[in-house]
PDB file of C-alpha atoms in Angstrom:
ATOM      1  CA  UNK A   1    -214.629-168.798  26.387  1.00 66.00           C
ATOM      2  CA  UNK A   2    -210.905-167.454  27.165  1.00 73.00           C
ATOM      3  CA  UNK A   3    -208.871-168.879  29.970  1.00 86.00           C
ATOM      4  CA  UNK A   4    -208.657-165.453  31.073  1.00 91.00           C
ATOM      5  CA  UNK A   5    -210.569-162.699  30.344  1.00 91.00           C
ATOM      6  CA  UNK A   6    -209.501-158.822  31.405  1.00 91.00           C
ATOM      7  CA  UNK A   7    -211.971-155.925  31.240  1.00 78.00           C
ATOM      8  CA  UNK A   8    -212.240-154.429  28.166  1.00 70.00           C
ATOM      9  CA  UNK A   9    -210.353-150.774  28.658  1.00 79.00           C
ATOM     10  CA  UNK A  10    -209.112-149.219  27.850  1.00 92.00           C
ATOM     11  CA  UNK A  11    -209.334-147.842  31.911  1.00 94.00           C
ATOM     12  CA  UNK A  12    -208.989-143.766  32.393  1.00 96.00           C
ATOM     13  CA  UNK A  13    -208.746-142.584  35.954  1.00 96.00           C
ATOM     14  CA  UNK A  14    -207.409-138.995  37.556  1.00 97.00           C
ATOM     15  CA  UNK A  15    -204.461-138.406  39.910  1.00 97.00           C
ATOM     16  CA  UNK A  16    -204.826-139.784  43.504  1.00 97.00           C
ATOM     17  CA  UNK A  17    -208.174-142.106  42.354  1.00 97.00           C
ATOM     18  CA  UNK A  18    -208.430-145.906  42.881  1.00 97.00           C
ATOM     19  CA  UNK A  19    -207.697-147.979  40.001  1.00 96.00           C
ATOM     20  CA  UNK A  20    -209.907-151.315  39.568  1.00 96.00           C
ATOM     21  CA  UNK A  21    -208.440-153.932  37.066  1.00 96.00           C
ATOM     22  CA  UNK A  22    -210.440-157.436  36.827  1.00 95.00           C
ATOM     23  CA  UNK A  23    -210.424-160.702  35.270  1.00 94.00           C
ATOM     24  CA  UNK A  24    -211.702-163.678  35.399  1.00 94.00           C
ATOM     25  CA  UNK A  25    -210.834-167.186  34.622  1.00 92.00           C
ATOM     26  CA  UNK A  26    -212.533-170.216  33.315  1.00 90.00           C
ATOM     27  CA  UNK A  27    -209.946-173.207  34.768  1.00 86.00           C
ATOM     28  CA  UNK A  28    -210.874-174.280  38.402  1.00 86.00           C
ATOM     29  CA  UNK A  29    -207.641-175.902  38.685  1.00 83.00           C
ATOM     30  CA  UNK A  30    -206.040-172.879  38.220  1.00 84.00           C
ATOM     31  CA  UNK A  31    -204.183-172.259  41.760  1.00 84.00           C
ATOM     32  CA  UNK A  32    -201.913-169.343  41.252  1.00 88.00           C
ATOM     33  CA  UNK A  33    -202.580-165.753  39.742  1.00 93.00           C
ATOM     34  CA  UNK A  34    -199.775-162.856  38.438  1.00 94.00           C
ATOM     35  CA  UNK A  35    -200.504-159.509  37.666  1.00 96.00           C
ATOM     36  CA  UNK A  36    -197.666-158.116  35.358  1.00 96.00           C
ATOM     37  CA  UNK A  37    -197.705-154.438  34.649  1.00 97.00           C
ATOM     38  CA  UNK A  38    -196.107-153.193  30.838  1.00 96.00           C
ATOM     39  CA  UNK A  39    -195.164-150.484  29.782  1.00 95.00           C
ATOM     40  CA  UNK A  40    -194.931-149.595  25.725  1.00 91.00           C
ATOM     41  CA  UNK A  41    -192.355-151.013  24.448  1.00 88.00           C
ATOM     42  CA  UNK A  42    -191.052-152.757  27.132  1.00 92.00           C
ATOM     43  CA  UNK A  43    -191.217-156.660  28.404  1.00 94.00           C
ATOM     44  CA  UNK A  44    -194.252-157.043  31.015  1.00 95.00           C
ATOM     45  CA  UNK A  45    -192.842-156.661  34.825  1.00 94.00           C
ATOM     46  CA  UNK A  46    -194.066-158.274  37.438  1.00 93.00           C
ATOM     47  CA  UNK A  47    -195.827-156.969  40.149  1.00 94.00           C
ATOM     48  CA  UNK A  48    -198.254-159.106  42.497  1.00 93.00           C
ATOM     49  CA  UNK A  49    -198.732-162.681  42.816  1.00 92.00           C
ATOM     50  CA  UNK A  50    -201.622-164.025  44.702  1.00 94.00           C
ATOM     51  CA  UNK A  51    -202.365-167.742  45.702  1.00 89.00           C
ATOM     52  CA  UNK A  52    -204.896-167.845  48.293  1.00 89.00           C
ATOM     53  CA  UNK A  53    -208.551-166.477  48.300  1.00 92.00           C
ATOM     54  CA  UNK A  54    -208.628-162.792  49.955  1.00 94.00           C
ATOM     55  CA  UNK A  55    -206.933-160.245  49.381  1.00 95.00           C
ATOM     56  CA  UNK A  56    -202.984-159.807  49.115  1.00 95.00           C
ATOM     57  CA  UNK A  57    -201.844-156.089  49.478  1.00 96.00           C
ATOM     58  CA  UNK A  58    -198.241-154.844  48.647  1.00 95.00           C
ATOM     59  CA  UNK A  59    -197.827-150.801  49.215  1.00 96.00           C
ATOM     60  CA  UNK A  60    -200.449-149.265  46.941  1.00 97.00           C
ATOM     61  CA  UNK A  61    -201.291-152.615  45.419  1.00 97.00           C
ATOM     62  CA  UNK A  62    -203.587-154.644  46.416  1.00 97.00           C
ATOM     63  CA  UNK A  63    -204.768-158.184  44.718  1.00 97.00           C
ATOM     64  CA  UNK A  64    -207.872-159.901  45.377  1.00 97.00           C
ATOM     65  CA  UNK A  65    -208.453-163.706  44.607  1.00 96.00           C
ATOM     66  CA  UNK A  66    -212.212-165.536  44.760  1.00 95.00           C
ATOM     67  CA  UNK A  67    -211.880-169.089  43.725  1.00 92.00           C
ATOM     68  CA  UNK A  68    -215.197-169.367  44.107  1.00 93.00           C
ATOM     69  CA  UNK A  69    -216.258-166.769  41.880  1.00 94.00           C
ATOM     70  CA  UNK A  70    -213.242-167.204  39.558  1.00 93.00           C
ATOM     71  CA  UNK A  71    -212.483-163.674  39.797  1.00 94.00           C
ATOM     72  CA  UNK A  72    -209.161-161.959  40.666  1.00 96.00           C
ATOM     73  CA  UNK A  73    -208.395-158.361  40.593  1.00 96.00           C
ATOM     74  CA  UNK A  74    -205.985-155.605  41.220  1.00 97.00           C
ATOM     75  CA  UNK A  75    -206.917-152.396  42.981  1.00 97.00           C
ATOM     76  CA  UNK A  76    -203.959-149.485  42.813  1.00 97.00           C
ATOM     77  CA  UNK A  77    -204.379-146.325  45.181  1.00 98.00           C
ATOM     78  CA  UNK A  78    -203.444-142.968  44.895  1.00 98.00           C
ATOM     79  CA  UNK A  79    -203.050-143.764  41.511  1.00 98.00           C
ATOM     80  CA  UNK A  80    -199.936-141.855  39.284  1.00 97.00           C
ATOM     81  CA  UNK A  81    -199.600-141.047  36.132  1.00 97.00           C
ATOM     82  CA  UNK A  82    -196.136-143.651  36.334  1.00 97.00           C
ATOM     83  CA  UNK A  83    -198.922-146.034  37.025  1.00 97.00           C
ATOM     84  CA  UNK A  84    -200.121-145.527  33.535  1.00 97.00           C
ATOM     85  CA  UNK A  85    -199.365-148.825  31.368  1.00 97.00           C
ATOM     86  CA  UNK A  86    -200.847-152.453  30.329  1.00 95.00           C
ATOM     87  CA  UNK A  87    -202.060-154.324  33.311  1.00 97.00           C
ATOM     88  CA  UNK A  88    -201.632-158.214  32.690  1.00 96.00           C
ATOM     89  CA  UNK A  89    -202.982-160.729  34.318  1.00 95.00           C
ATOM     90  CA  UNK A  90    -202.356-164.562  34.165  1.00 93.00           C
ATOM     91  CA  UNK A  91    -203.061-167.402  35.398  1.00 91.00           C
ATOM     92  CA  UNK A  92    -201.309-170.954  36.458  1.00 84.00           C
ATOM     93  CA  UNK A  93    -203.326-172.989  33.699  1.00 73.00           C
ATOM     94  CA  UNK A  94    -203.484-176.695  32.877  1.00 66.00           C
ATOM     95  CA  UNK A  95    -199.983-177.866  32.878  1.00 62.00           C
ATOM     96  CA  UNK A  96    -198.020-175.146  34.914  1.00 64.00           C
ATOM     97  CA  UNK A  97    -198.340-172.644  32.150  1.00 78.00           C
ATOM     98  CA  UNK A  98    -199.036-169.131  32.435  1.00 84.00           C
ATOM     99  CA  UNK A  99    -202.195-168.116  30.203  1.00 88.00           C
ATOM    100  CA  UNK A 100    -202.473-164.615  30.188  1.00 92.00           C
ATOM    101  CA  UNK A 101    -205.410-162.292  29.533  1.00 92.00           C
ATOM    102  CA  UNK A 102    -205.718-159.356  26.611  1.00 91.00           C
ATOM    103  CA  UNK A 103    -204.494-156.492  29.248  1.00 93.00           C
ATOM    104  CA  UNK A 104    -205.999-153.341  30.217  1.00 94.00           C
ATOM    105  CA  UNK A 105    -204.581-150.246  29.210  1.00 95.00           C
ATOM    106  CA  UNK A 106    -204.787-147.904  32.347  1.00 96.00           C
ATOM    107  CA  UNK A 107    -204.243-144.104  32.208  1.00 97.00           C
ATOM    108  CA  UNK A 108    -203.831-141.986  35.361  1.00 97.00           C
ATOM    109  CA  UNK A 109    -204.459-138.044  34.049  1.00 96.00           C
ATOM    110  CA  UNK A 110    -202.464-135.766  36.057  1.00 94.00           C
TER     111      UNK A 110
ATOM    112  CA  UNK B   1    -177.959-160.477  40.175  1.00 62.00           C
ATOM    113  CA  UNK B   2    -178.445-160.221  36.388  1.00 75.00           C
ATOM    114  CA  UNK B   3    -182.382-160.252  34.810  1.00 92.00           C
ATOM    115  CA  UNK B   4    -183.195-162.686  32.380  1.00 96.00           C
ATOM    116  CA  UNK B   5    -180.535-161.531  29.132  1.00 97.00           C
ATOM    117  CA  UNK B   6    -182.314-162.387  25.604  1.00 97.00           C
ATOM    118  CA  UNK B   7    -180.521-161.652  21.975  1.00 97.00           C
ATOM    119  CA  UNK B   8    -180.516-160.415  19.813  1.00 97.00           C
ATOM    120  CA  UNK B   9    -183.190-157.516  20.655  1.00 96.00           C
ATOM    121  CA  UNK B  10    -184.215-156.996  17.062  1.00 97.00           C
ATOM    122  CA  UNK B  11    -183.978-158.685  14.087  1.00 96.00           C
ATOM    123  CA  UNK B  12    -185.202-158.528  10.525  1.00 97.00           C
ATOM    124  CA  UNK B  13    -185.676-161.819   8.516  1.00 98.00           C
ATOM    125  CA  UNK B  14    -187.111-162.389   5.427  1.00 98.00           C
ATOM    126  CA  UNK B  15    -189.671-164.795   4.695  1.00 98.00           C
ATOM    127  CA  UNK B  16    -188.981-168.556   4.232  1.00 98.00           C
ATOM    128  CA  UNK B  17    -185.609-167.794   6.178  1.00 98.00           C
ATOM    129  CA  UNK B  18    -184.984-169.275   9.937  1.00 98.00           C
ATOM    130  CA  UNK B  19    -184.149-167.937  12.889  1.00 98.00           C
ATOM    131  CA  UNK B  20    -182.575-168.859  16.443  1.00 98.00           C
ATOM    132  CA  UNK B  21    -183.198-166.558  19.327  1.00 98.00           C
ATOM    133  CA  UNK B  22    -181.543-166.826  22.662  1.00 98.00           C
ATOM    134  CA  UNK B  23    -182.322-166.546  26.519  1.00 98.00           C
ATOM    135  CA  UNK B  24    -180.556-166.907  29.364  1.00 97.00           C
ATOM    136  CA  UNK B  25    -182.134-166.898  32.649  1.00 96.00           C
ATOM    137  CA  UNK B  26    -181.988-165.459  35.872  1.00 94.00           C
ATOM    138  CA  UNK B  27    -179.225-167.216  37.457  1.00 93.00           C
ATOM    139  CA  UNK B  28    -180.699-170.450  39.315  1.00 90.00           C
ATOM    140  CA  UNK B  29    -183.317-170.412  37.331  1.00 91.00           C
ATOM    141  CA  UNK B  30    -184.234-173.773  35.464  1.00 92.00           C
ATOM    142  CA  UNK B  31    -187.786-172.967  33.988  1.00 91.00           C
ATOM    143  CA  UNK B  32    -187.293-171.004  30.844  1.00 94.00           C
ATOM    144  CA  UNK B  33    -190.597-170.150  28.755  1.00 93.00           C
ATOM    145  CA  UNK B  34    -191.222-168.466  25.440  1.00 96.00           C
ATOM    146  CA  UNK B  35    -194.133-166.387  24.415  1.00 95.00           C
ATOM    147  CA  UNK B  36    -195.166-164.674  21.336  1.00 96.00           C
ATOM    148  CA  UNK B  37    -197.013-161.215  21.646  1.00 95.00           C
ATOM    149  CA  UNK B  38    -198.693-159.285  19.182  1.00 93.00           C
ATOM    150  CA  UNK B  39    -200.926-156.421  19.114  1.00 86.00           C
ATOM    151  CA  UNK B  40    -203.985-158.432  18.047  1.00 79.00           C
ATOM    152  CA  UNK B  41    -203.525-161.993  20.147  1.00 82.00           C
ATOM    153  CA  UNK B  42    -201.691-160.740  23.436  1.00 86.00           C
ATOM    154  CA  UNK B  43    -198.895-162.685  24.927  1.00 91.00           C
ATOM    155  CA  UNK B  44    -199.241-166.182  23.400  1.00 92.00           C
ATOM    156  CA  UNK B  45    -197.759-169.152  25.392  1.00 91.00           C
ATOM    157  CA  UNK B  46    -195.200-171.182  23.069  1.00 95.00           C
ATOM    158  CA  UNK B  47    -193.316-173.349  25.268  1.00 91.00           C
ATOM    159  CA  UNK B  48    -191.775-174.042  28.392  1.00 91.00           C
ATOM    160  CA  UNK B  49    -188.361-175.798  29.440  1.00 93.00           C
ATOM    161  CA  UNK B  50    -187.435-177.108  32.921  1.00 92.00           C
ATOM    162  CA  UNK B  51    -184.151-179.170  33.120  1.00 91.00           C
ATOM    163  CA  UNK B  52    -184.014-179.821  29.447  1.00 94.00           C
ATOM    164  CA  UNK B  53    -187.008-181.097  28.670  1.00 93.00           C
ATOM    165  CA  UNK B  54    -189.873-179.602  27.096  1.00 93.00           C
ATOM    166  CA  UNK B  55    -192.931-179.822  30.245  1.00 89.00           C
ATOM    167  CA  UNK B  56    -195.369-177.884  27.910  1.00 87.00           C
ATOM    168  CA  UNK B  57    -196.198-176.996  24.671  1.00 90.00           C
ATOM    169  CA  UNK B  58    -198.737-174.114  23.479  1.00 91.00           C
ATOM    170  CA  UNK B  59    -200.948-174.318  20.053  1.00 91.00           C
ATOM    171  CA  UNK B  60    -198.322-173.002  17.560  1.00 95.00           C
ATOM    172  CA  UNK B  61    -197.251-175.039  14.035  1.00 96.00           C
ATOM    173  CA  UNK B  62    -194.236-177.083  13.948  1.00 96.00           C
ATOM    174  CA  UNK B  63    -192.342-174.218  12.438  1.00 97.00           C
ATOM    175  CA  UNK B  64    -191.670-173.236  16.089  1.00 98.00           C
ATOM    176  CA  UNK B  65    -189.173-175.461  18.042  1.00 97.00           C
ATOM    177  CA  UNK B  66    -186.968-174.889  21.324  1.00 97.00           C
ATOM    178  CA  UNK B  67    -184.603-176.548  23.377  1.00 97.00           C
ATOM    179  CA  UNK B  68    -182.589-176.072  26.839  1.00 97.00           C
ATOM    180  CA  UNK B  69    -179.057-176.604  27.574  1.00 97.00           C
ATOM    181  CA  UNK B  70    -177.600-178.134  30.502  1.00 96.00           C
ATOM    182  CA  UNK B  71    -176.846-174.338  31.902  1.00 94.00           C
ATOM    183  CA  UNK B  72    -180.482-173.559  31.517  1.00 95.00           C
ATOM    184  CA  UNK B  73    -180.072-171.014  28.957  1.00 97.00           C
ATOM    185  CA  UNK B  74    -182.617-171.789  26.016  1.00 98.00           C
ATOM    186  CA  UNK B  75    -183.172-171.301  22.257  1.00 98.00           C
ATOM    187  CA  UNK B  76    -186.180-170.996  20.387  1.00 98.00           C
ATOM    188  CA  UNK B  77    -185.785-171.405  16.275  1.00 98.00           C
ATOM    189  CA  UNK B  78    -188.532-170.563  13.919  1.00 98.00           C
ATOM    190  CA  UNK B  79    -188.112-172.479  10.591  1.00 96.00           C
ATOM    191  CA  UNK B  80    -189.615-171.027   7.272  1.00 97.00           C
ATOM    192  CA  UNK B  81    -190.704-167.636   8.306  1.00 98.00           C
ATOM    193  CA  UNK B  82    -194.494-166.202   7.790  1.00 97.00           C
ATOM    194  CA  UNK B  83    -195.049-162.401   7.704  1.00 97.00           C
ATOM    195  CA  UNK B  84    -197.700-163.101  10.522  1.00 95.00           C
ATOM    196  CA  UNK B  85    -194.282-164.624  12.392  1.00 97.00           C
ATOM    197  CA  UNK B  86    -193.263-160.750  13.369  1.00 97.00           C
ATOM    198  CA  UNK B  87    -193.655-160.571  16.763  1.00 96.00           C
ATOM    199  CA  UNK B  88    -191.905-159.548  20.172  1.00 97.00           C
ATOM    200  CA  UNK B  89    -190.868-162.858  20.951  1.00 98.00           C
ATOM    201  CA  UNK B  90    -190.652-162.666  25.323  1.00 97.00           C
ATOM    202  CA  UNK B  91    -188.713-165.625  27.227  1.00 96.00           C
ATOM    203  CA  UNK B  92    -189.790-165.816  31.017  1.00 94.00           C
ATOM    204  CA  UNK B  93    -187.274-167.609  33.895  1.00 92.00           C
ATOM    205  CA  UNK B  94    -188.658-169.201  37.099  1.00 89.00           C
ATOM    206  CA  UNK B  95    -186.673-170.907  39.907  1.00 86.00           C
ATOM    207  CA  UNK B  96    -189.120-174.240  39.115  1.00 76.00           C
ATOM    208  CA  UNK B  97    -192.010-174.494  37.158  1.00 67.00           C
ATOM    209  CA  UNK B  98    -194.472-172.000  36.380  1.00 56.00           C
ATOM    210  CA  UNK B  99    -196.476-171.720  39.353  1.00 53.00           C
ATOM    211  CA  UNK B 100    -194.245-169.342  40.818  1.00 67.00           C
ATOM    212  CA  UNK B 101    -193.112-166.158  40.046  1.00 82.00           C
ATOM    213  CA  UNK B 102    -191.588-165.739  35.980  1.00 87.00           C
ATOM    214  CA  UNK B 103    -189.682-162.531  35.239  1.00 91.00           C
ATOM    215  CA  UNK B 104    -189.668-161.687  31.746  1.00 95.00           C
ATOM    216  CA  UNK B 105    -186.693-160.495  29.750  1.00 96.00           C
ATOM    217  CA  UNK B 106    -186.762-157.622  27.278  1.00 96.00           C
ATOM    218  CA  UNK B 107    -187.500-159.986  24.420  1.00 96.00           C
ATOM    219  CA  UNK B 108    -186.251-159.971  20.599  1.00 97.00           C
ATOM    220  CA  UNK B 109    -188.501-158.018  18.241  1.00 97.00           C
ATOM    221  CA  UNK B 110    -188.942-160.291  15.235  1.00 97.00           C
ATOM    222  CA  UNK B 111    -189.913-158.389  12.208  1.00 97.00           C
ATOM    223  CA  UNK B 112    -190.411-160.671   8.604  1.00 97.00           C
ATOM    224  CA  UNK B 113    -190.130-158.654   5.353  1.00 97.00           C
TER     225      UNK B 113
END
């Protein structure tokens, strides 16, 4: 099993829509969770960091953490097509590293 | 404040050669880590610095090596190149460790011939 496992995309939504990104992770120990966002051909960026169960919600972004489930996501609203990119997440594994997950290609359609 | 500065952005080696690539972090910064991404294996963790020492190491041959300096900037050298070695090759800064937040720089694209 991966550290961190994204959903298979890749994800296709239309202007305006919610966009639902998950993953899950197989540490307990892991305490901390990043969601990067990348666009081709560029270095990932990121853009939400979440630490506590709940969720965490920063303009149109909102993260979502359940320890108990292992289970983090990342909801965008009013999705646009500048939103369209590789959604990485990662996770604060054994040691202080960052594992991250395979990514999921998202595609707003204006 | 400057981003996290890497060099050179591409390079082209050919195989059995070595190379050095450089990072230099977000100023204040004293976690520097590397990663290795590729189309088929995603971002790969390859190792992380804090203060000069190496905290962390991921699962990647010998070949691949690193240090820190004393101004936190950091070098990672890959020894005896491999065609599967080409690679965007991404170094991440953090104030401390990596449980808080690590800002990527625009990484060197590695590509062995």
């Amino acid at each position: 099993q991966k550290e961190v496992e994204q959903n298979s995309g890749p994800l296709s939504v239309p202007e305006g829509a919610i966009a639902s990104l998950n993953c899950t992770y197989s540490d307990r120990g892991s305490q901390s969770f990043f969601w990067y966002r990348q666009y081709s051909g560029k270095s990932p960026e990121l853009i939400m960091f979440i630490y506590s169960n709940g969720d965490k919600e920063d303009g149109r972004f909102t993260a979502q953490l359940n320890k108990a489930s292992q289970y983090v996501s990342l909801l965008i609203r009013d999705s646009q097509p500048s939103d369209s990119a590789t959604y990485l997440c990662a996770g604060e594994t054994s040691g202080s590293r960052l594992t991250f997950g395979e990514g999921t290609q998202l595609t707003v359609n204006p | 404040k400057a981003g996290v500065t890497q060099t050179p952005r591409y390079l082209i080696k050919t195989r059995g050669q070595q190379v050095t690539l450089s990072c230099s972090p977000i100023s204040g910064h004293r976690s520097v880590s590397w990663y290795q991404q590729t189309p088929g294996q995603g971002l790969q963790f390859l190792f992380e610095y804090f203060s000069e020492t190496q905290r962390n190491k991921g699962n990647f041959p010998g070949r691949f090596s690193g240090r820190q300096f004393s101004n936190s900037r950091s070098e990672m050298n890959v020894s005896t190149l491999e065609l599967g070695d080409s690679a965007l090759y991404l170094c991440a800064s953090s104030q401390t460790i990596m449980n808080t937040e690590a800002f990527f720089g625009q990484g060197t694209r590695l590509t062995v011939v």
